[in-house]
XYZ file of C-alpha atoms in Angstrom:
398
model
C 54.117 152.363 46.477
C 52.188 155.708 45.219
C 51.393 157.571 42.062
C 53.652 159.221 39.641
C 54.107 162.983 39.252
C 51.977 162.568 36.042
C 49.117 161.150 37.977
C 49.689 163.359 41.095
C 49.318 166.411 38.620
C 45.940 164.777 37.415
C 44.444 164.128 40.408
C 45.219 167.749 42.329
C 45.156 170.294 39.384
C 42.070 170.718 37.956
C 38.860 173.508 38.671
C 37.843 172.697 42.100
C 34.228 173.707 43.556
C 32.935 172.505 47.112
C 30.455 169.532 46.801
C 26.671 170.599 47.184
C 23.796 168.453 48.795
C 20.254 168.377 47.239
C 17.048 166.429 47.931
C 15.723 164.010 45.570
C 12.421 163.119 46.051
C 11.170 159.512 46.410
C 7.512 160.275 44.683
C 7.155 156.539 44.701
C 7.064 156.396 48.433
C 4.409 158.841 48.896
C 0.604 157.342 49.247
C -0.996 160.671 49.008
C 0.359 160.792 45.335
C -0.289 157.543 44.615
C -3.764 158.168 45.916
C -4.202 161.112 43.376
C -2.802 159.273 40.637
C -5.344 156.697 40.945
C -8.466 159.357 41.125
C -6.543 161.485 38.480
C -5.559 159.230 36.076
C -3.142 161.485 34.389
C 0.442 161.847 33.725
C 0.666 165.194 35.467
C -0.902 165.700 38.779
C -3.108 168.855 40.878
C -2.457 168.432 44.281
C -1.058 170.355 47.253
C 2.400 169.693 48.427
C 2.214 166.197 49.940
C 3.021 166.100 53.692
C 4.369 162.049 53.523
C 6.997 162.847 50.749
C 10.509 161.462 51.694
C 13.548 162.750 50.291
C 16.910 160.971 49.244
C 20.012 163.298 50.023
C 22.262 163.285 47.066
C 25.769 165.040 47.364
C 26.951 166.173 44.140
C 30.818 166.041 44.037
C 31.652 166.258 40.576
C 34.216 169.092 40.830
C 34.868 168.705 44.616
C 38.791 168.627 45.565
C 38.719 164.848 45.873
C 36.713 163.942 43.115
C 39.199 162.615 40.873
C 40.995 160.683 43.630
C 37.160 159.114 44.234
C 36.820 158.198 40.690
C 40.166 156.586 40.760
C 39.688 154.435 43.299
C 35.948 153.531 42.087
C 38.168 151.854 39.127
C 40.826 150.119 41.241
C 38.075 148.570 43.234
C 35.476 147.423 39.755
C 37.057 143.566 39.745
C 35.901 142.928 43.380
C 32.113 142.762 43.559
C 31.949 140.158 41.053
C 33.790 138.126 43.566
C 30.510 138.602 46.033
C 28.663 135.232 45.723
C 25.216 137.288 45.999
C 26.313 140.052 43.626
C 23.901 141.224 41.363
C 25.119 143.852 38.495
C 21.837 144.737 36.914
C 18.687 143.496 35.614
C 20.215 141.577 32.698
C 22.334 139.815 35.483
C 19.405 138.949 37.350
C 17.480 137.613 34.298
C 20.482 135.082 33.516
C 20.677 133.788 37.448
C 17.427 133.559 37.814
C 16.105 129.788 37.859
C 12.784 128.832 35.107
C 11.361 126.375 37.239
C 10.947 126.140 41.363
C 9.406 123.807 43.540
C 5.551 124.004 44.138
C 4.404 126.444 46.844
C 7.564 128.135 46.784
C 7.774 131.786 48.348
C 9.687 134.840 46.765
C 11.543 137.042 49.598
C 12.669 140.441 49.417
C 14.919 142.203 51.988
C 16.291 145.780 52.136
C 18.744 147.587 54.117
C 17.369 150.959 55.771
C 19.892 153.922 54.705
C 22.934 151.536 53.787
C 25.198 153.997 52.382
C 24.948 156.207 55.626
C 25.135 153.286 57.960
C 28.210 151.395 56.682
C 30.596 153.120 59.325
C 34.138 153.476 58.196
C 35.507 151.016 60.175
C 33.405 148.151 58.610
C 33.828 149.407 55.172
C 37.666 149.322 55.506
C 37.419 145.754 56.956
C 35.474 144.891 53.852
C 37.784 146.550 51.440
C 40.793 144.876 53.005
C 39.176 141.321 53.115
C 38.552 140.965 49.495
C 41.859 142.679 48.477
C 43.608 139.872 51.085
C 41.319 137.476 49.324
C 41.976 138.331 45.920
C 45.387 140.199 45.480
C 45.373 139.099 41.655
C 42.720 141.542 40.832
C 44.493 144.551 42.656
C 46.492 146.838 40.442
C 50.178 145.775 40.452
C 51.440 149.036 41.273
C 48.656 151.076 43.092
C 48.046 147.902 45.728
C 46.327 147.287 49.017
C 48.261 150.290 51.011
C 47.561 152.901 48.709
C 43.694 152.238 48.238
C 43.033 151.783 52.430
C 45.003 155.070 52.456
C 42.811 156.770 49.864
C 39.906 155.511 51.434
C 40.043 156.684 54.950
C 41.272 159.972 53.239
C 38.113 160.053 51.082
C 35.812 158.937 54.007
C 37.237 161.589 56.521
C 36.853 164.286 54.287
C 33.141 164.344 52.823
C 32.474 167.975 52.946
C 29.516 169.895 51.290
C 27.682 172.389 51.477
C 23.611 172.875 51.716
C 21.449 175.689 52.247
C 24.445 178.305 52.634
C 26.295 176.420 55.119
C 29.138 173.995 55.117
C 28.823 170.583 56.678
C 31.149 167.334 57.441
C 29.721 163.760 57.082
C 31.207 162.229 60.179
C 30.845 158.390 59.308
C 28.796 156.348 56.353
C 29.668 156.948 52.676
C 27.954 159.753 50.885
C 25.470 158.943 48.495
C 26.769 160.381 44.954
C 30.724 159.371 45.738
C 32.195 157.148 42.791
C 32.989 154.125 44.671
C 29.706 154.258 46.900
C 27.940 151.400 45.009
C 31.180 149.145 45.238
C 31.975 149.988 49.101
C 28.349 148.849 49.694
C 28.373 145.933 47.719
C 31.664 144.953 49.399
C 30.431 145.707 53.050
C 27.408 143.868 53.251
C 29.326 140.768 51.278
C 32.385 140.638 53.839
C 28.848 140.318 56.513
C 28.147 137.473 54.730
C 30.869 135.436 54.255
C 32.265 136.305 57.546
C 29.044 136.161 59.677
C 25.695 135.024 57.686
C 27.175 132.028 56.189
C 28.932 130.372 59.194
C 25.673 130.748 61.235
C 23.578 129.039 58.360
C 26.015 126.218 58.573
C 25.497 126.132 62.353
C 21.984 125.710 61.877
C 21.175 123.933 58.910
C 22.465 120.465 57.333
C 25.576 120.821 54.894
C 23.808 120.674 51.781
C 20.387 123.005 52.946
C 23.334 125.683 53.860
C 24.883 125.211 50.499
C 21.245 125.755 48.996
C 20.188 128.665 51.085
C 23.542 130.625 50.158
C 22.724 130.133 46.526
C 19.274 130.712 47.137
C 19.404 134.742 47.360
C 21.067 137.432 45.183
C 21.995 140.852 45.946
C 22.150 144.235 44.194
C 23.523 146.954 46.944
C 20.689 147.069 49.884
C 18.445 144.901 47.836
C 18.388 140.806 48.343
C 16.202 138.687 46.744
C 15.634 135.032 47.743
C 13.696 132.125 46.265
C 12.634 130.179 49.165
C 11.684 126.371 47.808
C 12.266 124.746 51.446
C 9.708 126.545 53.417
C 12.511 128.910 55.741
C 10.669 130.851 57.962
C 10.451 134.421 56.994
C 11.482 135.828 60.230
C 14.461 133.504 60.837
C 15.745 134.861 57.864
C 15.086 138.354 58.657
C 16.663 137.816 62.180
C 19.876 136.481 60.644
C 20.206 139.254 58.471
C 19.443 141.807 61.198
C 21.877 140.114 63.349
C 24.813 140.822 61.151
C 25.775 144.509 62.238
C 24.253 146.699 64.708
C 23.972 149.805 62.432
C 22.364 147.562 59.548
C 18.413 147.091 59.650
C 16.587 144.751 57.201
C 12.942 145.068 55.854
C 11.142 142.467 54.427
C 8.369 141.137 51.802
C 7.155 138.009 50.677
C 4.799 136.468 48.336
C 4.032 133.202 46.871
C 2.129 134.886 43.776
C 4.466 138.071 42.677
C 7.077 140.302 43.834
C 8.883 143.099 42.388
C 12.626 143.385 42.517
C 14.734 145.849 40.436
C 12.726 146.806 37.859
C 11.036 143.233 37.466
C 8.103 141.647 38.689
C 8.987 137.936 39.227
C 5.714 135.550 39.249
C 5.185 131.959 40.764
C 2.522 129.864 38.356
C 2.860 126.496 39.688
C 6.426 125.209 39.197
C 7.225 128.353 36.782
C 9.000 131.168 37.390
C 8.052 134.091 35.074
C 9.316 137.909 34.747
C 7.585 140.726 33.410
C 8.589 144.772 33.574
C 7.584 146.039 37.054
C 5.934 149.888 36.237
C 5.307 151.712 39.697
C 2.499 153.157 40.169
C 3.998 156.387 39.714
C 5.516 156.044 36.393
C 4.637 158.683 33.970
C 5.697 156.910 30.734
C 6.830 160.710 29.761
C 9.081 159.726 26.934
C 10.855 162.291 24.792
C 8.604 163.859 22.353
C 9.544 163.133 18.511
C 9.140 166.543 17.716
C 11.603 167.553 20.473
C 14.883 169.224 19.190
C 17.460 166.148 19.724
C 19.353 164.304 17.328
C 17.096 162.227 15.061
C 19.348 159.110 15.388
C 18.586 159.380 19.486
C 14.656 159.721 18.753
C 14.777 156.955 16.306
C 16.364 154.648 18.190
C 13.915 154.921 21.412
C 11.306 152.455 20.397
C 13.659 150.050 19.723
C 15.458 150.323 23.224
C 11.927 150.051 24.678
C 11.226 147.124 22.597
C 14.417 145.098 23.322
C 13.839 146.153 27.152
C 10.267 144.156 26.510
C 11.963 141.454 24.672
C 14.445 140.876 27.493
C 12.662 141.087 30.655
C 9.244 139.702 29.673
C 9.293 135.973 29.597
C 5.898 134.924 28.267
C 4.525 135.768 24.685
C 1.416 136.529 25.840
C 2.525 139.350 28.153
C 5.046 140.382 25.789
C 2.504 141.275 23.023
C 0.665 143.195 25.762
C 3.246 145.183 26.664
C 4.032 145.603 23.064
C 0.407 147.036 22.676
C 1.145 149.525 25.612
C 4.382 150.608 24.328
C 2.810 151.187 20.785
C 0.186 153.446 22.405
C 2.284 155.499 24.698
C 4.934 156.046 21.877
C 2.055 157.424 19.485
C 0.887 159.578 21.951
C 4.473 161.151 21.579
C 4.141 161.377 17.989
C 6.325 158.468 16.914
C 5.668 157.028 13.429
C 3.633 154.043 13.530
C 5.953 152.297 10.722
C 8.733 152.949 12.729
C 7.186 151.610 16.029
C 6.323 148.478 14.196
C 9.480 147.920 12.844
C 11.135 148.147 16.011
C 9.034 145.651 18.085
C 9.276 143.078 14.764
C 13.263 143.873 15.454
C 13.232 143.093 18.850
C 11.305 140.422 18.955
C 13.447 138.858 16.344
C 16.266 139.295 18.330
C 17.262 136.115 20.863
C 16.106 136.962 24.406
C 19.865 136.136 25.454
C 21.436 138.507 23.263
C 19.646 141.303 25.049
C 21.972 140.330 28.275
C 25.550 141.047 26.391
C 26.913 143.972 27.764
C 30.017 145.863 26.947
C 31.958 145.536 30.510
C 35.083 147.271 29.011
C 36.291 150.136 31.366
C 38.544 152.951 31.001
C 40.623 154.467 33.677
C 40.539 158.616 33.357
C 43.851 158.733 34.785
C 46.382 156.623 32.838
C 48.265 154.059 35.444
C 52.148 153.724 34.405
C 53.287 149.991 34.945
C 56.724 151.170 35.939
C 57.799 153.323 38.778
C 60.936 154.818 39.741
C 60.777 156.864 42.986
C 58.151 157.251 45.647
C 56.173 160.519 45.332
C 54.262 159.783 48.869
C 55.252 163.639 49.707
C 53.255 164.772 46.760
C 50.174 162.710 48.275
C 50.710 164.549 51.809
C 50.790 168.142 49.633
C 47.609 167.297 47.718
C 45.890 166.472 51.505
C 47.445 169.748 53.386
C 46.485 171.674 50.136
C 42.695 170.443 50.377
C 42.490 170.888 53.908
C 43.257 174.667 53.589
C 40.477 175.008 51.578
C 38.466 178.511 52.353
C 35.190 176.892 53.796
C 32.955 179.473 55.433
C 32.127 177.044 58.423
C 31.719 173.723 59.629
C 28.217 172.317 61.407
């Protein structure tokens, strides 16, 4: 079953523009920048262009020919990542699932996939999506189901075109950074490998109860994995298990028995207690919006409370929270925020139960209305859409 005429019209008819690629500097990865920060102790640096500054390529396709189709597929796949056992939605979700206590001598392990998006080949991505569509058919849209989603994903993945530095390129494999469905594509791809390869291998080398514990001991946010190792599993063995999942996926690891960052949380172990704090990267300039800036007043007045609420939600120890509030107060004063506004925000946040910070609005709206009934099969319109896209007047292909 395919979209109705009105939906086809929405997907096709808008002001199109070829996507373009830009490079996002990974400032926190540069050792030269971090060295200068420690020497200059300033929110702005005077230095030569660093020679070790890496970049993340982002494809901006907010008006590209397949943008609306990409957004539609993203919405149709949204329910499925929650069914991945290791899935972490965000920081607040992580804080909900972390244990309060662990065995003495436990180890924190983090794993990271090198260039995950571009290394998920189309075959793996499509297999993963089909796997979850088959496993949880009740989550699929009743009309725009499995075949439609897979056909659209093939088209989207085979038509990643973008302009960079005056030339037009086609990405031959992997998912482009910037695609609406990219995070879900990545989550499902690794989740599929976990369920079909990792878990069966773990069950072969560990007793049943330990294998089950291993599966429940780690959490993953897209390409970042966190493992609370309470049973002395060897980090090298864990890393080998993950690196054997797929020839194109390479995992790196870090570990500590004291403290390790994951997302924006610094997780530490003190005896048998697990403690969380806000993780500030060395390159964080804390350059908050100035109170005298020309922005709506309600926006500026809400910033102290939003920041204080983040402290209340993430920092588990009260003494650590007091220290973080003091730092926050100092930073906001330098941006000319009224002292009373800051104090009221901190008091309000501290008096809010910590668990209340985890409540988020999960309501999702489709930008294109999906009708419940269909009287014909307008698949010929879908074909027209693809052919029109292929005739776009590009300057060249590299």
